[in-house]
Coordinates of C-alpha atoms and ligand atoms in Angstrom, one line a residue:
Chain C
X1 CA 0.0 0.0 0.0
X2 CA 0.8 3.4 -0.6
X3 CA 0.1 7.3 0.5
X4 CA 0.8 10.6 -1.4
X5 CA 0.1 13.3 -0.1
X6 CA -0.5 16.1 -2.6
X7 CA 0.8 19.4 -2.2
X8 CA -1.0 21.1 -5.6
X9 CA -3.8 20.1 -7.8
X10 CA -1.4 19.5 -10.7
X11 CA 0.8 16.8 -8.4
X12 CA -3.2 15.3 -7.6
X13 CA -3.5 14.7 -11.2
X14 CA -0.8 13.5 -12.4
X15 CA -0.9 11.0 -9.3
X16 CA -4.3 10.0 -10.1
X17 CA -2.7 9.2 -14.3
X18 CA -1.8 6.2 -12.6
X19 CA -3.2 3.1 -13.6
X20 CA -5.1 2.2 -11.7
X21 CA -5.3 5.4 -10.1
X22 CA -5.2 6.1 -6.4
X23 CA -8.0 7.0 -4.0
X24 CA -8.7 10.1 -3.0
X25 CA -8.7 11.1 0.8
X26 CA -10.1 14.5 1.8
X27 CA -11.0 14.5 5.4
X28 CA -11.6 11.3 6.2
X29 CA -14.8 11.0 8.1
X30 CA -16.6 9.0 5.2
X31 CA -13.0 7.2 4.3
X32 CA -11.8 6.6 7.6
X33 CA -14.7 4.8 9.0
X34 CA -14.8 2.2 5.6
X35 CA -11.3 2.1 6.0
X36 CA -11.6 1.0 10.0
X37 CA -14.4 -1.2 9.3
X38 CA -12.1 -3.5 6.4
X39 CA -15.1 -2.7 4.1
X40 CA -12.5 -0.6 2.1
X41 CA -8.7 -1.5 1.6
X42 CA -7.3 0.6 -0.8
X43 CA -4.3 -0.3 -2.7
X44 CA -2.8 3.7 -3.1
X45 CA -4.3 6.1 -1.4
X46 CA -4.0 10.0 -2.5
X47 CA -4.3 12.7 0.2
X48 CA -5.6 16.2 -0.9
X49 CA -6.2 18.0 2.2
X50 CA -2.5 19.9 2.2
X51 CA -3.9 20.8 -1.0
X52 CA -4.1 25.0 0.0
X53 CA -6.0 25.7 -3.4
X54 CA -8.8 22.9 -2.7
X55 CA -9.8 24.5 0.8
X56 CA -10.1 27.9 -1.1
X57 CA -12.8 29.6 -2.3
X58 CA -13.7 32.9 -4.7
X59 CA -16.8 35.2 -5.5
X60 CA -16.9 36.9 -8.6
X61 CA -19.9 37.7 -11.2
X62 CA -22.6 36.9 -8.5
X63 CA -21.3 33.1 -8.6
X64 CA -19.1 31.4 -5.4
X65 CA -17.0 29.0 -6.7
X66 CA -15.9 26.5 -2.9
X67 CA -12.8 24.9 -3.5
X68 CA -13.9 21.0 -2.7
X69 CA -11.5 20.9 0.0
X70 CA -13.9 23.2 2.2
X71 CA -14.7 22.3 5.8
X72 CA -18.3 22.7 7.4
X73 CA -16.7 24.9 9.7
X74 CA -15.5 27.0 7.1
X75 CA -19.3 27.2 5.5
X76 CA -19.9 28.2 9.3
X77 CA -17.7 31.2 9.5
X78 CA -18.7 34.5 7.8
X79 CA -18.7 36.3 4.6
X80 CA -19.1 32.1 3.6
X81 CA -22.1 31.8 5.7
X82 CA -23.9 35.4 4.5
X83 CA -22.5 34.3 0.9
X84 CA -24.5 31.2 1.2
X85 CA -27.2 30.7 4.4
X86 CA -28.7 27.5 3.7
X87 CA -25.2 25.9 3.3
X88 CA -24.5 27.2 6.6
X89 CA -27.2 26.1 8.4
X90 CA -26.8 22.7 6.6
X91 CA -23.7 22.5 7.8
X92 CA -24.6 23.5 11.0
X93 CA -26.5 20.3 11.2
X94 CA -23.1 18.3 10.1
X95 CA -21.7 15.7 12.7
X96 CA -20.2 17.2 15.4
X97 CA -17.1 20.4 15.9
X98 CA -14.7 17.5 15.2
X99 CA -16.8 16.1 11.9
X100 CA -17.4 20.0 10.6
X101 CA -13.2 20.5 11.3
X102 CA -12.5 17.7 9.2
X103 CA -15.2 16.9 6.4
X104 CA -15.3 18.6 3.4
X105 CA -18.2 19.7 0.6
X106 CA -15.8 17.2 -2.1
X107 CA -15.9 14.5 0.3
X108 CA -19.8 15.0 0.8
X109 CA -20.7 15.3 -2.7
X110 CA -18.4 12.7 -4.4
X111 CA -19.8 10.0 -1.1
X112 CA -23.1 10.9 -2.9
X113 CA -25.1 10.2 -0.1
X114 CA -29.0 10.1 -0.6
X115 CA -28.5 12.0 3.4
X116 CA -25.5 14.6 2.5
X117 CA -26.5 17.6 4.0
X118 CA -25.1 19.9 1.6
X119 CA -26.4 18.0 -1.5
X120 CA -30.5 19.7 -1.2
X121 CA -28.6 22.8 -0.7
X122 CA -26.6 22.8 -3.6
X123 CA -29.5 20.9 -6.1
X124 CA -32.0 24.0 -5.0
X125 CA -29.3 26.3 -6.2
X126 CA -28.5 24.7 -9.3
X127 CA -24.6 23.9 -8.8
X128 CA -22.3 23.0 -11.0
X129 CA -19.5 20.8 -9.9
X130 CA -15.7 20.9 -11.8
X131 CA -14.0 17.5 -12.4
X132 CA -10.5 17.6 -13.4
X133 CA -7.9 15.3 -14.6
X134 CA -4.6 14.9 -16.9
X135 CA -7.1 14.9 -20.1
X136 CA -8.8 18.1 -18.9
X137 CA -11.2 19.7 -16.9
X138 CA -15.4 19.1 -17.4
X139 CA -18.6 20.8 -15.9
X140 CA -21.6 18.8 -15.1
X141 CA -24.7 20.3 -13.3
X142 CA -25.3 18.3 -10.2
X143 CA -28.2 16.6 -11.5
X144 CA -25.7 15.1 -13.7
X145 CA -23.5 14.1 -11.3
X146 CA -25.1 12.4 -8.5
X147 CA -26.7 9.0 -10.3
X148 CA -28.2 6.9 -7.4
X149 CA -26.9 6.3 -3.8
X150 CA -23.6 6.5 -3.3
X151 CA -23.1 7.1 -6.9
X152 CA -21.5 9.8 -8.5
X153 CA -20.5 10.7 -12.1
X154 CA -17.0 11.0 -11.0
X155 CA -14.7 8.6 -13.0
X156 CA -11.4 7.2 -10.4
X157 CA -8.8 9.3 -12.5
X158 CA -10.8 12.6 -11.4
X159 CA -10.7 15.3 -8.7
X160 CA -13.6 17.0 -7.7
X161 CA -12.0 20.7 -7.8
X162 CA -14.6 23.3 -6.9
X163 CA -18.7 23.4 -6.9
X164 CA -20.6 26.4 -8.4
X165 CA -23.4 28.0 -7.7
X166 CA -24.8 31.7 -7.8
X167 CA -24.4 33.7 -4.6
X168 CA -25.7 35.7 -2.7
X169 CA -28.7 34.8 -4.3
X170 CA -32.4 35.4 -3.2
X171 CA -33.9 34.0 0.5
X172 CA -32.9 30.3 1.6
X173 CA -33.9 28.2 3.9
X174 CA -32.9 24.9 5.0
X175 CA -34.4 22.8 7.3
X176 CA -33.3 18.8 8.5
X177 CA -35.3 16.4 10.9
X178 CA -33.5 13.9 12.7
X179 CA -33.5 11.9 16.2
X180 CA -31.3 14.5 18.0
X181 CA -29.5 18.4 17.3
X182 CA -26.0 16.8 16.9
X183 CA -24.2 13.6 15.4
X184 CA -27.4 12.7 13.1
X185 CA -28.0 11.7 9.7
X186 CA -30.8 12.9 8.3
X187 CA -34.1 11.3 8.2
X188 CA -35.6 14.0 5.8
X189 CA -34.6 17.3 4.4
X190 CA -35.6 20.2 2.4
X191 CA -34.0 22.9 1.3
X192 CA -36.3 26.3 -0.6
X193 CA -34.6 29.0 -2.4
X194 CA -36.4 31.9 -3.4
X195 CA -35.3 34.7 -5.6
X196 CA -37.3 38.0 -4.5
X197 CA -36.6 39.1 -8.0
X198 CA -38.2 37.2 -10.4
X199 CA -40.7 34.7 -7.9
X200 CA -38.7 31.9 -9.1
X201 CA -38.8 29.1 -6.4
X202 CA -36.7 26.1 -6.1
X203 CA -37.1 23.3 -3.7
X204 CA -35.1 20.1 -3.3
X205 CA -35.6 16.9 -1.1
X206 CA -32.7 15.7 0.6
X207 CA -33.3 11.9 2.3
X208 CA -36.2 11.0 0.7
X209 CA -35.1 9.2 -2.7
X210 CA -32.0 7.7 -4.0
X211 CA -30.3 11.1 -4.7
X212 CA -31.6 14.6 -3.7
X213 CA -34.8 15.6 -5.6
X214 CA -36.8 18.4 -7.1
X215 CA -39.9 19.2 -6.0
X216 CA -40.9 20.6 -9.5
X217 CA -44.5 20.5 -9.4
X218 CA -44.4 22.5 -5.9
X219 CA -41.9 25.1 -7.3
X220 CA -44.4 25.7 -10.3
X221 CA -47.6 25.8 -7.9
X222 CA -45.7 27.7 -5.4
X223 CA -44.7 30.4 -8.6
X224 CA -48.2 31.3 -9.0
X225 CA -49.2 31.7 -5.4
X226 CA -46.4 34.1 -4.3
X227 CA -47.5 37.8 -4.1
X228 CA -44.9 40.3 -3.5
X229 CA -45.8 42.7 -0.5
X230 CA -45.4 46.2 -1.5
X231 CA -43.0 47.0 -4.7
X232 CA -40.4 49.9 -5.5
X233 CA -38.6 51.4 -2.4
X234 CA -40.5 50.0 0.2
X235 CA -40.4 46.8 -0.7
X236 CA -39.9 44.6 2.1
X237 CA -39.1 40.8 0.0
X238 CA -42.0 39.5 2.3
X239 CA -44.5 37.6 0.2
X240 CA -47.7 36.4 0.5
X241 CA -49.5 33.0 -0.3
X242 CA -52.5 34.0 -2.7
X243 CA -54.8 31.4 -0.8
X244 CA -52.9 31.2 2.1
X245 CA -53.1 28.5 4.4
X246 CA -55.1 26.6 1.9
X247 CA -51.9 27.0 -0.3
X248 CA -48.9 25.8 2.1
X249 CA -50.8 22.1 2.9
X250 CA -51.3 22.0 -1.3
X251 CA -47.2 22.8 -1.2
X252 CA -47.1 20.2 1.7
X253 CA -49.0 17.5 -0.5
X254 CA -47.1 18.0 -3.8
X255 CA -43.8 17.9 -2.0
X256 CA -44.7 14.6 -0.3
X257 CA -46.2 13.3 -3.6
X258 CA -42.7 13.8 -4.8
X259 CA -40.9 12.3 -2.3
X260 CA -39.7 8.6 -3.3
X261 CA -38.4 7.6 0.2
X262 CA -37.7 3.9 1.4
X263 CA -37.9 2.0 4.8
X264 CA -34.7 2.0 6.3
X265 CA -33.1 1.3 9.9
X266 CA -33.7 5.3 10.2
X267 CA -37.1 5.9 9.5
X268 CA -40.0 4.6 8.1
X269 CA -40.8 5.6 4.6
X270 CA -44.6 6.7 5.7
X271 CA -42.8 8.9 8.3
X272 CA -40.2 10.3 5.9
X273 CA -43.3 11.5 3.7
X274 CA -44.7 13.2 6.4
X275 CA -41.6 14.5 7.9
X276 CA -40.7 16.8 4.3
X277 CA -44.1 18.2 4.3
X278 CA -43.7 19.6 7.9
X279 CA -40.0 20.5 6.5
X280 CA -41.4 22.6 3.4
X281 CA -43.7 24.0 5.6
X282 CA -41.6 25.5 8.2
X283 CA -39.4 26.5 5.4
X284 CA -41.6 28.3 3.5
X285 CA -42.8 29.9 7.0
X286 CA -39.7 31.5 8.2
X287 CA -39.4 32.2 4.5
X288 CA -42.5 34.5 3.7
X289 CA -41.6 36.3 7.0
X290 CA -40.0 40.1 5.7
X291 CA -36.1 39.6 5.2
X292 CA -34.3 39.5 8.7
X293 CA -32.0 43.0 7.1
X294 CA -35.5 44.2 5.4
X295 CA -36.9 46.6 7.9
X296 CA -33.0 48.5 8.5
X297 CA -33.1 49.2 5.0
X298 CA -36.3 50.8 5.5
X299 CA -35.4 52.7 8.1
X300 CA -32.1 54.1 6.6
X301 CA -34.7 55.0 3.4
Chain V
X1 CA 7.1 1.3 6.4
X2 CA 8.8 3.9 8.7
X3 CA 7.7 7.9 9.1
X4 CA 8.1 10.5 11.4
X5 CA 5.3 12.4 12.9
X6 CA 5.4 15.2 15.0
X7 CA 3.5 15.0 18.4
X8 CA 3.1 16.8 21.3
X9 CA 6.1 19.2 19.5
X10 CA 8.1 15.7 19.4
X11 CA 9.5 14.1 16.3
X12 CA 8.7 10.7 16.3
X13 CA 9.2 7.5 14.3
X14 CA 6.9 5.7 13.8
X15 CA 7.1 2.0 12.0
X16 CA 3.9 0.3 10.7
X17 CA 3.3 -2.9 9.1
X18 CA 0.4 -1.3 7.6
X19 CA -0.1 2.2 6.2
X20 CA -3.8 2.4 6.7
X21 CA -3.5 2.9 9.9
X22 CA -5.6 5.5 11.5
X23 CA -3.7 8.3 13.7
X24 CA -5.3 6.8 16.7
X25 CA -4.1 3.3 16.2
X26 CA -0.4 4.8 15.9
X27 CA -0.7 7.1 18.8
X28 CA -1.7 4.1 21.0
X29 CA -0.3 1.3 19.6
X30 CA 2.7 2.4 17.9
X31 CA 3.7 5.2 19.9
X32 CA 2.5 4.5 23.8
X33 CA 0.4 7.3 23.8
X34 CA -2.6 5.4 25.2
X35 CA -4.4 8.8 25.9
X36 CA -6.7 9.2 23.4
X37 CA -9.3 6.3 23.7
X38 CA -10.7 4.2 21.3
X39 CA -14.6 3.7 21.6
X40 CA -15.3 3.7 18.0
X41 CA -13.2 4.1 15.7
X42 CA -16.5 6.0 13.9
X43 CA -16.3 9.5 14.5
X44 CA -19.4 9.1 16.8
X45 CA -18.0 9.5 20.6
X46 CA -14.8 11.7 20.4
X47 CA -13.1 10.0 23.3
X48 CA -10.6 9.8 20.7
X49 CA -9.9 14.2 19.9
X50 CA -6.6 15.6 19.3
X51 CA -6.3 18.5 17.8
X52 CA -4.2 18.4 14.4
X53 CA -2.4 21.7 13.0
X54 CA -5.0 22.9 16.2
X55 CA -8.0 21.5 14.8
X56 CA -10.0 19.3 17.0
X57 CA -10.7 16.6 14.8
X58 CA -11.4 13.0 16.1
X59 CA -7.7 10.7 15.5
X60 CA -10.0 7.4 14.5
X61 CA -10.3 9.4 11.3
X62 CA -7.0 10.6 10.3
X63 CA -4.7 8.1 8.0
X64 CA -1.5 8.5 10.4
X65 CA 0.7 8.2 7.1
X66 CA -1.4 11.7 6.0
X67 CA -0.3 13.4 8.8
X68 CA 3.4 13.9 8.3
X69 CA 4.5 17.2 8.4
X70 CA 1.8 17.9 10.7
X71 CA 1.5 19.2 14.3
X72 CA 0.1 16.8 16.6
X73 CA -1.4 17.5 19.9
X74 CA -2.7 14.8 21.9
X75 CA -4.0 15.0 25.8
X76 CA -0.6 14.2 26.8
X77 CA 0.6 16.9 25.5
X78 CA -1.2 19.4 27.6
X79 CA -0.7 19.3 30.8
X80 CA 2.1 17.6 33.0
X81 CA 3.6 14.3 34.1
X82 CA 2.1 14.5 38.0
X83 CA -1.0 15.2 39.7
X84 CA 0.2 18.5 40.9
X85 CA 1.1 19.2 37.1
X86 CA -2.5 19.3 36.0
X87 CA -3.3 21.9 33.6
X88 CA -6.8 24.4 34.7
X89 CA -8.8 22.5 32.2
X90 CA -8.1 18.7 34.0
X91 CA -7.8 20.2 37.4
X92 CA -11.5 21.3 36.7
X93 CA -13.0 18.3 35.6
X94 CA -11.0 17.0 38.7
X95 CA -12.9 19.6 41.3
X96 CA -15.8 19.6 40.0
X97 CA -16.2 15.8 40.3
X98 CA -16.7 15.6 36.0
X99 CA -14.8 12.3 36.0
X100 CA -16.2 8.4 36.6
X101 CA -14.9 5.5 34.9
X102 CA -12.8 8.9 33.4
X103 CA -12.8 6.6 29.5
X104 CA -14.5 10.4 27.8
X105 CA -12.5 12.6 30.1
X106 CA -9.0 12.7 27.7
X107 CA -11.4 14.2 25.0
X108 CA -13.7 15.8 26.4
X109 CA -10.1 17.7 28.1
X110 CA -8.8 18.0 24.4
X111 CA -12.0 19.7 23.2
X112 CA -12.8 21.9 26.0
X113 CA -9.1 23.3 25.0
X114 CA -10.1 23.9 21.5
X115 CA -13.3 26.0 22.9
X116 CA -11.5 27.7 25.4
X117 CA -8.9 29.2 23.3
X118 CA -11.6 30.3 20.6
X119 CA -14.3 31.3 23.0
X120 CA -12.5 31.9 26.4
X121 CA -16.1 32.5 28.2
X122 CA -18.3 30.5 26.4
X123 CA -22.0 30.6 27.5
X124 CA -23.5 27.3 28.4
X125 CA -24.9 26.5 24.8
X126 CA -21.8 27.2 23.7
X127 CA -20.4 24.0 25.6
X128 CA -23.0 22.4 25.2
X129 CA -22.2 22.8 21.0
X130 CA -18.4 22.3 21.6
X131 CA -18.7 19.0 23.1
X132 CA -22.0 17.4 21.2
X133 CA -19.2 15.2 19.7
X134 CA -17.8 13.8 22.9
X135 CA -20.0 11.3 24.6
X136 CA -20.3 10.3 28.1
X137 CA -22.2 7.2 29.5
X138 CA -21.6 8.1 33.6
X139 CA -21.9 11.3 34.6
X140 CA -25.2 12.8 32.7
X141 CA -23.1 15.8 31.6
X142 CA -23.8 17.9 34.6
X143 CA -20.5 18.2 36.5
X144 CA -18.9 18.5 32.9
X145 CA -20.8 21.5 32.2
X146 CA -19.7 22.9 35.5
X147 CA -15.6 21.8 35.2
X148 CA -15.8 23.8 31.6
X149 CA -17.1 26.6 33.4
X150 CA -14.9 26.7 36.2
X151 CA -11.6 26.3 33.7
X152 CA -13.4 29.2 31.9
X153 CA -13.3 31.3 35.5
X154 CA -9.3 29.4 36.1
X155 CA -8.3 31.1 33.0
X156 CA -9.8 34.4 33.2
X157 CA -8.5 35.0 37.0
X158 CA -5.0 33.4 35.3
X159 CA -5.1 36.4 32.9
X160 CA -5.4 39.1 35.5
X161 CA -3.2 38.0 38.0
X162 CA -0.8 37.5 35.0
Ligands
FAD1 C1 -19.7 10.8 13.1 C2 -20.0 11.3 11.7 C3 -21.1 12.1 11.5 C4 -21.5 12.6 10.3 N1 -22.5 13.4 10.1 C5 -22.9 13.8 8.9 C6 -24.1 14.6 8.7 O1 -24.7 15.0 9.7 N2 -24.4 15.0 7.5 C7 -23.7 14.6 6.4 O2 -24.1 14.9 5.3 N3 -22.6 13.8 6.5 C8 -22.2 13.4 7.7 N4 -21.1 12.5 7.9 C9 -20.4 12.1 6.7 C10 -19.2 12.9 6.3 O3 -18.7 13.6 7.3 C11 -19.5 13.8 5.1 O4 -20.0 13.1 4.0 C12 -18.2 14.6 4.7 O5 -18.6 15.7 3.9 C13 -17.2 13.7 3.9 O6 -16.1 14.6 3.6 P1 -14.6 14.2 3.8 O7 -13.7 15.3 3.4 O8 -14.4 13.6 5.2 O9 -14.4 13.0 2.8 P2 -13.6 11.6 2.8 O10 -14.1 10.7 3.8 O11 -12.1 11.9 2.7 O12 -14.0 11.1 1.3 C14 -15.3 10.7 1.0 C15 -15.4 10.1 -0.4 O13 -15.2 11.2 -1.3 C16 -14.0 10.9 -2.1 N5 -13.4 12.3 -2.3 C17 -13.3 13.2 -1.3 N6 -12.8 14.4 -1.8 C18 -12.6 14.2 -3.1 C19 -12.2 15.0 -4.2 N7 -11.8 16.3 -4.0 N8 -12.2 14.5 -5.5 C20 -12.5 13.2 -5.7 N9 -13.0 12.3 -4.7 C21 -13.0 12.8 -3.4 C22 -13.2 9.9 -1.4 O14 -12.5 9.1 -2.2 C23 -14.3 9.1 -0.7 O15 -14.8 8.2 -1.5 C24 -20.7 12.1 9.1 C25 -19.6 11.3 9.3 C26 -19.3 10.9 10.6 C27 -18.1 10.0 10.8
FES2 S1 -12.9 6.4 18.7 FE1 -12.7 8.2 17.4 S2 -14.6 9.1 17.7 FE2 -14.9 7.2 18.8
FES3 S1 -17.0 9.3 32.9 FE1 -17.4 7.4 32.1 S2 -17.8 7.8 30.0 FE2 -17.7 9.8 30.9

């Protein structure tokens, strides 16, 4: 057996030229565990966490661009968490202060679990993820890239580089229900992004299906029920629903109609239904509330 | 397969049959560091925290062979060799009666560190976040809670009389 550790993403991919090509270690929290259990024994392993550029990130043209190598706990810390809210309060919900220091938003999406926290997050954005290796670099939209549990587009000579996705962008919200606050995977969770702009809405399902899922037939019912309160300079980015109450348990029952959950040692499936209805709801709740910086900006108007 | 690794501000060589060994493995096995604990090897009960490059991070999930080149600091390495050379943070959990069968105590000492240094009077959901990672069958929490918050008062009167 062997270990690299990488210093650059150039060294990373010419290591991972090899044939066959080494595994990739990030932070070790999905790894580690298969590693400890013998239900992984990897021949060559490739370490990318000394990898500077990976843990990086950039905002330019109203896009963030997180280098895969970043920690929850960086997603935690601010501009990152004002950049992108829902990720932070999906990863938030991560493990524990020792899991967030270690685990990383590459290790997360290329596991591909149907539970990864960030994946909702990053589907109801529409992210793109970069895949590089010797032969070049690629772009797929996550959709693209996550095929089925614990499956992922990703072919072994690759590194997940960066993930894409527009930022700051609109009001998000993401909420997770599990057994406990810490140390739990989750039994059901949704993330909805809505852009105050143009009323688009996006929701995604995160627990509930073998990959993350769109709620499409929500976001379109949900896109003809949301009145703006108040335009031009006193607009607040509150909305309303037009018929109200009547409205949120329709958005609750197309959202469990989409939902394609299983029975599993977690949770039932019947209780996984319900469970992402009461998540949409609450979402969707804190999310028609006026914009937590709305009412200072009328004030200093 | 021979490496060095640096702990407690030690160079240290370490040779392993095996290179998949995990950091706690070597610390324990390898190097007689029998401090951090091993209760499961998952990530789930942090008996096992160190902090590496000053991250508290759990050992069961760092490849030791990954770790070269980087600063290890284990429980050992913070306070001293005797009773009398405890360091505020153990001497807490010591007063305040926060130890039982004492198998979480190592971590729970290694991640109370890490929270004290970034939040040196942390309120109590504020410990009650920074150790959600370390578990505890014995003492229902309790006296932990108070030993964090007397090491938080220790260190505070340190830094005026200082
Ligand atoms: C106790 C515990 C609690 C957890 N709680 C949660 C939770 O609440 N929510 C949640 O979503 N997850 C949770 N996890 C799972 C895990 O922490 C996350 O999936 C984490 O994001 C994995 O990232 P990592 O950097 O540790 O990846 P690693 O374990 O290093 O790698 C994971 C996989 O991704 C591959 N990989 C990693 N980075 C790259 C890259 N850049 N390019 C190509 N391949 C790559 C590896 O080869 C491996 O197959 C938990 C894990 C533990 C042990
Ligand atoms: S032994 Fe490492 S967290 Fe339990
Ligand atoms: S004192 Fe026994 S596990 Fe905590």
């Amino acid at each position: 057996m062997t270990v690299t550790v990488a210093r650059s993403v150039p060294e990373a991919l010419q290591a991972l030229a090899a044939d066959p090509p080494p595994e990739v270690l990030a932070g070790g929290t999905d790894f580690m565990v298969e590693v400890n259990f013998a239900r992984r024994r990897p021949e060559a392993i490739l370490a990318v966490s000394r990898i500077d550029a990976l843990g990086q990130w950039q905002q330019s043209d109203g896009q963030l661009r997180l280098g895969a190598g970043v920690t929850y706990t960086q997603l935690l810390e601010p501009p990152l968490a004002e950049l992108a809210p829902a990720l932070a309060q999906a990863a938030r919900t991560v493990g524990s202060p020792q899991i967030r220091n270690a685990g990383t938003i590459g290790g997360n999406l290329v596991t591909a679990s149907p539970a990864g926290d960030t994946l909702p997050v990053l589907l109801a954005l529409d992210a793109e993820v970069e895949l590089a290796s010797a032969q070049g670099t690629r772009t797929l939209p996550l959709e693209a890239f996550l095929l089925g549990p614990k499956r992922c587009a990703r072919r072994p000579d690759e590194l997940l580089v960066a993930v894409r996705f527009p930022a700051p962008f609109g009001r998000q919200e993401f909420v997770k229900v599990g057994t406990r606050n810490a140390m739990v995977i989750a039994v059901a969770s949704v993330c909805v992004v809505l852009d105050p702009g143009t009323g688009q809405v996006r929701i995604a399902l995160g627990s509930v299906g073998p990959t993350p899922l769109r709620a499409r037939a929500a976001e379109a019912y949900l896109a003809e029920q949301l009145v703006p309160q108040g335009t031009g300079p006193t607009a607040t980015s509150a909305f309303e629903l037009r018929d109200g109450d009547a409205a949120l348990a329709e958005v609750r029952r197309l959202v469990a109609e989409a939902a394609q959950p299983i029975d599993d040692h977690r949770s039932s499936a019947a209780y996984r239904r319900h469970a992402v209805g009461v998540c949409v709801a609450r979402a969707l709740e804190r999310l028609l509330r006026p914009a937590p910086g709305a009412a200072l900006g009328e004030v200093a108007a | 397969m021979r490496y060095e690794l640096v702990v407690n501000g030690t160079p240290r060589e370490v040779d392993s049959s095996w290179l998949g060994e995990s950091l706690l493995y070597v610390l324990r096995e390898r190097l007689g560091l029998p401090g951090s604990k091993n209760a499961c090897e998952q990530g789930e009960c942090g008996s096992c925290s160190v902090l590496l490059d000053g991250r508290l991070v759990c050992a069961c999930l760092v490849l030791a062979a990954s770790a070269v080149g980087a600063e290890i600091t284990t429980v050992e390495g913070l306070g001293g060799e005797g009773p009398e050379d405890l360091d505020p943070i153990q001497r807490a959990f010591v007063e305040a009666g926060a130890v039982q069968c004492g198998f979480c105590t190592p971590g729970l000492v290694v991640a109370v560190h890490d929270l004290l240094r970034r939040v040196p009077q942390p309120s109590e959901w504020e410990i009650r976040e920074a150790i959600s990672g370390n578990l505890c069958r014995c003492t229902g929490y309790g006296r932990i809670l108070d030993a964090v918050q007397r090491a938080a008062r220790a260190f505070a009167e340190q830094a005026v009389t200082r």
